[in-house]
Coordinates of C-alpha atoms and ligand atoms in Angstrom, one line a residue:
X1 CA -26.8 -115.7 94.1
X2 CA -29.7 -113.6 92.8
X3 CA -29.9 -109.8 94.0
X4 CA -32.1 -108.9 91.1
X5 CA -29.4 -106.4 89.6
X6 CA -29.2 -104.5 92.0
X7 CA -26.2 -101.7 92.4
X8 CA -23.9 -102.2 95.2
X9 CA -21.5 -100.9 97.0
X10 CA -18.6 -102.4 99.4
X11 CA -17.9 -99.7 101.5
X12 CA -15.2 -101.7 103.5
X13 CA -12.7 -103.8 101.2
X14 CA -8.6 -103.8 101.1
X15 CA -8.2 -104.0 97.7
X16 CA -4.4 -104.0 98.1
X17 CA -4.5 -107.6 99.3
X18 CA -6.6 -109.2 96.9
X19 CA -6.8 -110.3 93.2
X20 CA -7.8 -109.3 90.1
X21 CA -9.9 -112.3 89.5
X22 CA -11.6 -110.7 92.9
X23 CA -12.5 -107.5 91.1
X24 CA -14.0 -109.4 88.0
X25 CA -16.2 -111.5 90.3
X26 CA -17.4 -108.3 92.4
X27 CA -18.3 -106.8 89.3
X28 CA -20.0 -109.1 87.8
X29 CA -22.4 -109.6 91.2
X30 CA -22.8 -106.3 91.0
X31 CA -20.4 -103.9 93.1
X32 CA -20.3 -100.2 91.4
X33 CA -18.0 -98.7 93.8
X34 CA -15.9 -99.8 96.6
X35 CA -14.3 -97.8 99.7
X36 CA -10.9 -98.9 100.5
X37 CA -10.2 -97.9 104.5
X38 CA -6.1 -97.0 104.6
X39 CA -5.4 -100.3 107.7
X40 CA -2.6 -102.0 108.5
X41 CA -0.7 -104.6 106.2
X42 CA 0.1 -107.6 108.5
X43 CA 3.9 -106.5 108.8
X44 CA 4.6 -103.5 110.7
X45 CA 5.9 -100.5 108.9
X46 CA 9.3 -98.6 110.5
X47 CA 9.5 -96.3 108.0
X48 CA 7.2 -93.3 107.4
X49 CA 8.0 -93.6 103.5
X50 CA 6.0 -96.7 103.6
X51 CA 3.0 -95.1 104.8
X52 CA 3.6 -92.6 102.1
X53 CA 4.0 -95.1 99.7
X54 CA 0.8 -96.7 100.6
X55 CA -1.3 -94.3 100.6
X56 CA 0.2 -92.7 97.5
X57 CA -1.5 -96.4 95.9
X58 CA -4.7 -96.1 97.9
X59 CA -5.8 -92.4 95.8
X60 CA -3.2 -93.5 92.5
X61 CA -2.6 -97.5 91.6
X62 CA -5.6 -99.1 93.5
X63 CA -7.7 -96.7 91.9
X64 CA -6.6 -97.4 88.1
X65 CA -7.1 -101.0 88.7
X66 CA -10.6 -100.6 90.2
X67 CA -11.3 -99.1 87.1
X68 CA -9.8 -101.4 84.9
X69 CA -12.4 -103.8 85.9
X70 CA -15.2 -101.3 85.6
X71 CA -15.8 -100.3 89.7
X72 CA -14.9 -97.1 91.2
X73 CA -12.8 -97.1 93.9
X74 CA -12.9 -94.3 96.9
X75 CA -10.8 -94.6 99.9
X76 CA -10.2 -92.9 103.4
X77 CA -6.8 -92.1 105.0
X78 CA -5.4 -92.2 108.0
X79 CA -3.2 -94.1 110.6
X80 CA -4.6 -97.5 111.9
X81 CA -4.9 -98.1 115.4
X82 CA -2.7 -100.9 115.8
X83 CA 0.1 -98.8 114.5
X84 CA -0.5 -95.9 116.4
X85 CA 1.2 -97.8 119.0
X86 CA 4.6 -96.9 117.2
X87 CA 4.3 -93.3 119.1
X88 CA 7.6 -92.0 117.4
X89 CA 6.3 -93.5 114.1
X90 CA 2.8 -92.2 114.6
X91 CA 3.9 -88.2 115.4
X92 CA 5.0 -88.6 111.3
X93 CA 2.1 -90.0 109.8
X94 CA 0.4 -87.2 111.5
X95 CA 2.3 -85.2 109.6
X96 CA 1.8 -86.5 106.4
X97 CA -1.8 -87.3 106.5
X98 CA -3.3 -83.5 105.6
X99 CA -0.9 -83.9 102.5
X100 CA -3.8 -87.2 101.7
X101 CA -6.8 -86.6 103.1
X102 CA -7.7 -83.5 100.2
X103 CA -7.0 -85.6 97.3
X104 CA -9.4 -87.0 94.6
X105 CA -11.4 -90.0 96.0
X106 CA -11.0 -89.9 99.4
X107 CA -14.4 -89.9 101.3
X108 CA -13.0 -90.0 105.1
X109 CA -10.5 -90.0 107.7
X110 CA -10.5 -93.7 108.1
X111 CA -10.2 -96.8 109.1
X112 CA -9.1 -95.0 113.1
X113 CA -10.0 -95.7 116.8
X114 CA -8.9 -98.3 119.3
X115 CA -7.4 -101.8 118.8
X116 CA -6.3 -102.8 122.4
X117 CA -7.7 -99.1 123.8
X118 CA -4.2 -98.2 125.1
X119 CA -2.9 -94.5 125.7
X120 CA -1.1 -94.3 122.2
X121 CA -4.2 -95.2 120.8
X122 CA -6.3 -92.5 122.2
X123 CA -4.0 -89.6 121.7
X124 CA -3.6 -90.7 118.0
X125 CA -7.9 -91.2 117.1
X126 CA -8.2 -87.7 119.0
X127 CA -5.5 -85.9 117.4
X128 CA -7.2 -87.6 114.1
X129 CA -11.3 -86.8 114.7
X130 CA -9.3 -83.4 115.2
X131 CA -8.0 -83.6 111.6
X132 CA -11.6 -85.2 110.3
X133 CA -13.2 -82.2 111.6
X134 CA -10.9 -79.4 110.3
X135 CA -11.3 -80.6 106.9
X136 CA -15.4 -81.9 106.8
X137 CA -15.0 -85.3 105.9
X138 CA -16.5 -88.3 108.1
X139 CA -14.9 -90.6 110.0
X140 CA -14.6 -94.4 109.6
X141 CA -14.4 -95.8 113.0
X142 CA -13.0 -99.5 113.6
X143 CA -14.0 -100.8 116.7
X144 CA -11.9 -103.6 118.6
X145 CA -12.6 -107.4 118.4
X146 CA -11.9 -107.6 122.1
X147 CA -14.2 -105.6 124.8
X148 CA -16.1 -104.3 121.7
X149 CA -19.0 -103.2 123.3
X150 CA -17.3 -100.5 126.1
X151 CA -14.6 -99.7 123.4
X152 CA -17.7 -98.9 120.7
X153 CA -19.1 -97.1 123.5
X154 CA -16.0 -94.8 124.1
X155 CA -15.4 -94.4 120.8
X156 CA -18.6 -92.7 120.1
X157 CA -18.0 -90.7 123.5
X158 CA -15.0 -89.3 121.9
X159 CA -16.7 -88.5 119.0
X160 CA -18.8 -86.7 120.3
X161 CA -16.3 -84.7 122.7
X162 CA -14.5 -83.5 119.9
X163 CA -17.4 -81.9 118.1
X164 CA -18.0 -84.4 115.8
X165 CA -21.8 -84.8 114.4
X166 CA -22.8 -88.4 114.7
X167 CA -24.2 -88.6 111.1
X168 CA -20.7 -88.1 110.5
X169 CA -19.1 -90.7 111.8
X170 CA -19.9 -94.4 110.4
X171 CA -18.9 -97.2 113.2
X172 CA -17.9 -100.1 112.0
X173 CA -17.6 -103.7 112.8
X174 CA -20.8 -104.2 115.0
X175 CA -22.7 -106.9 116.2
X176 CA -26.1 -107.6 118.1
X177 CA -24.5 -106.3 121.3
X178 CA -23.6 -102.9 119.9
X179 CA -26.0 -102.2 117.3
X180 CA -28.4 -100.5 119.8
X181 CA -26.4 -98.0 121.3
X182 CA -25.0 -96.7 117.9
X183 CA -28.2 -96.6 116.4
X184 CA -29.9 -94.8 119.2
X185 CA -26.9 -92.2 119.5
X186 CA -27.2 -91.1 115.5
X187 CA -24.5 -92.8 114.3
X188 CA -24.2 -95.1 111.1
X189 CA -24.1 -98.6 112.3
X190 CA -21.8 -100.8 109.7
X191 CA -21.6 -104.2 110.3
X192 CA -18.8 -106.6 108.5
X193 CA -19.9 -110.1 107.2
X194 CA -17.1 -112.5 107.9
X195 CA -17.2 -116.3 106.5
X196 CA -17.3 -119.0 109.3
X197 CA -17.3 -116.5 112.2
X198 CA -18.3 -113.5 114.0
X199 CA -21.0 -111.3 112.2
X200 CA -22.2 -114.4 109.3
X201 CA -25.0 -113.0 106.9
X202 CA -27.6 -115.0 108.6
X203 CA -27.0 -113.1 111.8
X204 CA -27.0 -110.0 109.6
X205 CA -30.7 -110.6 108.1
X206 CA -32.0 -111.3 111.5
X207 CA -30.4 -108.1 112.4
X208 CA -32.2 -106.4 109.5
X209 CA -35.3 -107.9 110.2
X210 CA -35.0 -106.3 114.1
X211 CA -33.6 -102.9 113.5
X212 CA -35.0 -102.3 109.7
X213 CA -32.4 -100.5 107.3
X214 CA -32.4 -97.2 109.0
X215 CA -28.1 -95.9 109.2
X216 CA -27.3 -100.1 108.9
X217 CA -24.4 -100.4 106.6
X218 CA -23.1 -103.8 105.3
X219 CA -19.6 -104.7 104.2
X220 CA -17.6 -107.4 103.8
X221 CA -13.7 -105.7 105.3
X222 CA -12.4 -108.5 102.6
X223 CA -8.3 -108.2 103.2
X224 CA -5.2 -110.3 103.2
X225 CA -7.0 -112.9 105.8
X226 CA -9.8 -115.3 105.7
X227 CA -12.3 -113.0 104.4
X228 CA -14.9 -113.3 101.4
X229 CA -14.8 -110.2 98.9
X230 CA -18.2 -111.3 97.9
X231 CA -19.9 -110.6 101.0
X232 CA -22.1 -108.1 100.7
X233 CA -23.8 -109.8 97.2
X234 CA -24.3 -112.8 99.1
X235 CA -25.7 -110.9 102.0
X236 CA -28.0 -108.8 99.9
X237 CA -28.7 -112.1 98.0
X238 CA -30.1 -113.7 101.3
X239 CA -32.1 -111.1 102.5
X240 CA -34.0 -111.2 99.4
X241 CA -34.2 -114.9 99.7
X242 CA -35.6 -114.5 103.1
X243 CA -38.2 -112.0 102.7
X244 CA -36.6 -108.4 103.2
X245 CA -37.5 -106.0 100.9
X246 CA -35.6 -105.0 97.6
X247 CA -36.1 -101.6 99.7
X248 CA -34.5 -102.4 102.8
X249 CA -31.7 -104.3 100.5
X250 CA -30.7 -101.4 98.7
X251 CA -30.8 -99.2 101.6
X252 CA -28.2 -101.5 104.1
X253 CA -26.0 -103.0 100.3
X254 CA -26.1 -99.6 98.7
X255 CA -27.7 -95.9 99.5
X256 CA -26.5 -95.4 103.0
X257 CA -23.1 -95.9 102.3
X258 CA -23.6 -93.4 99.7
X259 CA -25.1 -91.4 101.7
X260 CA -23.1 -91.3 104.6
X261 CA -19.6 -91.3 102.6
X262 CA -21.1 -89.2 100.3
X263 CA -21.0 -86.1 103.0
X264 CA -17.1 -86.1 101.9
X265 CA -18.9 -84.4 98.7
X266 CA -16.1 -86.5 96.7
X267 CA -18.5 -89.9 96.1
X268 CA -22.1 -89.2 93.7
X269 CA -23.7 -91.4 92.0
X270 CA -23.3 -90.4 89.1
X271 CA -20.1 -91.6 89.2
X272 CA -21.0 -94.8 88.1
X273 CA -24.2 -94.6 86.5
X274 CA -22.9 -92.7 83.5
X275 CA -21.9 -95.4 81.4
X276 CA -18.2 -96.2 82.5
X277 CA -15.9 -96.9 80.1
X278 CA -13.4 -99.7 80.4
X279 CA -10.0 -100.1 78.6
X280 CA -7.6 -102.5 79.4
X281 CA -4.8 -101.3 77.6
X282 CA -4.5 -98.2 79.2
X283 CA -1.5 -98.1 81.5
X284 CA -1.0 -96.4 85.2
X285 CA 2.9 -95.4 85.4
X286 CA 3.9 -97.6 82.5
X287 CA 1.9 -100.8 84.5
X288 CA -1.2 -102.3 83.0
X289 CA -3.3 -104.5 84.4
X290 CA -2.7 -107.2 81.6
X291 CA -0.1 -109.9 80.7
X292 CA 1.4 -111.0 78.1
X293 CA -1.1 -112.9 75.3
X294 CA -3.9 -111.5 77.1
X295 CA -7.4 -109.9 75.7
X296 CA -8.0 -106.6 76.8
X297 CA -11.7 -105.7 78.0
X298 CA -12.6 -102.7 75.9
X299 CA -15.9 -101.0 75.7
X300 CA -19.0 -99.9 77.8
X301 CA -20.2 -100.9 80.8
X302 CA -23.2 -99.5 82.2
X303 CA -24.0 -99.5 85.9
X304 CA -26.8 -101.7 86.1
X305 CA -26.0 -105.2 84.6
X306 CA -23.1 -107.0 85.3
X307 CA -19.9 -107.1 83.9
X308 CA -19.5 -109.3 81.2
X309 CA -23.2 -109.7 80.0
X310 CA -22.5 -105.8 79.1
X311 CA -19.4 -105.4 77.8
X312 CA -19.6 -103.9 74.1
X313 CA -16.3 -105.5 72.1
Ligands
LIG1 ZN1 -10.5 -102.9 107.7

């Protein structure tokens, strides 16, 4: 994998699910900040105190860790689709999320919109966009796996119904059958690279190669399924290989996540480009990263060279 040291960012990952040993690899190919959508965890939540819990990790513990391994972690908040189907559930996240979306870090009202496009759904990525818009921050819009291309569709409608600007709203999980319409309505078209199927990275370069690197967005939605955290450094890696400029590369792997998150005016590059400093002893509610016997990473990292190449013992 060679993507010339180029900065990256991974503006789709559920960090919750996966591994240390995952941070230290994305690091080291070259991911400077991730965005961590709030989703849904496999096992349905009946308690609005988990939701609080969870979210309370996404802007406090998920963060610290991020760091400990040198990246800087962002996030957006809100209530997944899937869940929203839990109606009585759903009326209290409602009431919970405006107590999130204002803190440190968080770049959006995220990831929201239809799973299987029922009622529930609706009312709950209305009442939501409703939210985004009251407080300026953009929207992270997941679009469903099945009828994708009339539920993209819709949810752009509704988007746009509720006064939303599309340059605010980044829609996510595309594939050759949606790409057009989002791209020819404004919006930010984001496109997840999964291993073995749907969207793989050679369908994503041809994409490139057809639509150029205007609002395309790559990401690699990495969670607790099959799912490769280093997908958009192998992506970016490929379209080198196959002729795409480092121009177009750094566009669809880095800037336009930047700047379409960035409009939450919580997310700058400079971020990460001051030199970040990593210690691994430091400790997040009495809980390092570290166990017993182990070495700490201690020193500076800066932005443009990976990880361990740069560290200063
Ligand atoms: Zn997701």
């Amino acid at each position: 994998m060679n993507t010339h040291n180029l900065m990256l960012i991974d503006p789709h990952i559920h960090m919750t699910s996966r591994t240390t040993d995952d941070y230290q690899r994305m690091r080291e190919a070259g991911i400077v900040a991730i965005i961590e959508p709030a989703f849904w965890l496999g096992q349905p939540r009946t308690e609005v105190g988990s939701f609080k819990d969870y979210f309370s990790s996404l802007v406090g513990w998920e963060r610290f860790r991020a760091s400990q391994f040198g990246i800087k972690h962002y996030c957006t908040i809100g209530l997944n689709s899937k869940e929203a189907n839990n109606e009585a559930l759903a009326e209290q996240v409602m009431e919970l999320l405006p107590l999130f979306v204002c803190k440190e870090g968080v770049v959006g009202i995220g990831e929201i919109g239809y799973d299987d496009q029922t009622p529930a759904e609706d009312r709950f990525f209305r009442a939501q966009l409703d939210l985004a818009k009251e407080v300026g921050l953009p929207v992270q819009v997941h679009t469903p796996h099945r009828d994708k291309k009339a539920g993209t569709i819709t949810s752009m409608e509704v988007c746009l119904e509720h006064g939303i600007a599309p340059d605010m709203v980044v829609i996510d999980h595309n594939n050759e059958e949606t790409v057009r319409d989002v791209l020819d309505r404004g919006f930010w078209a984001a496109f997840t690279i999964y291993p073995n199927s749907k969207m793989g990275n050679e369908r994503m370069v041809e994409i490139v190669k057809q639509y150029g690197s205007e609002r395309i967005i790559v990401n690699s939605s990495a969670d607790w399924g099959v799912s490769d955290p280093l997908s958009v450094p192998k992506t970016a890696s490929l379209m080198l290989e196959k002729g795409i400029s480092i121009e177009d590369v750094r566009k669809v792997c880095y800037q336009n996540a930047l700047d379409s998150f960035g409009k939450s005016g919580q997310m700058h590059e400079s971020d990460w480009l001051t030199t970040t400093n990593v210690d691994q002893r430091e400790k997040f509610s009495d809980n390092s990263v570290l166990r017993g016997g182990q070495t700490p990473v201690i020193g500076e990292i800066k932005a443009d060279t990976a990880l361990e190449s740069n560290i200063v013992r």
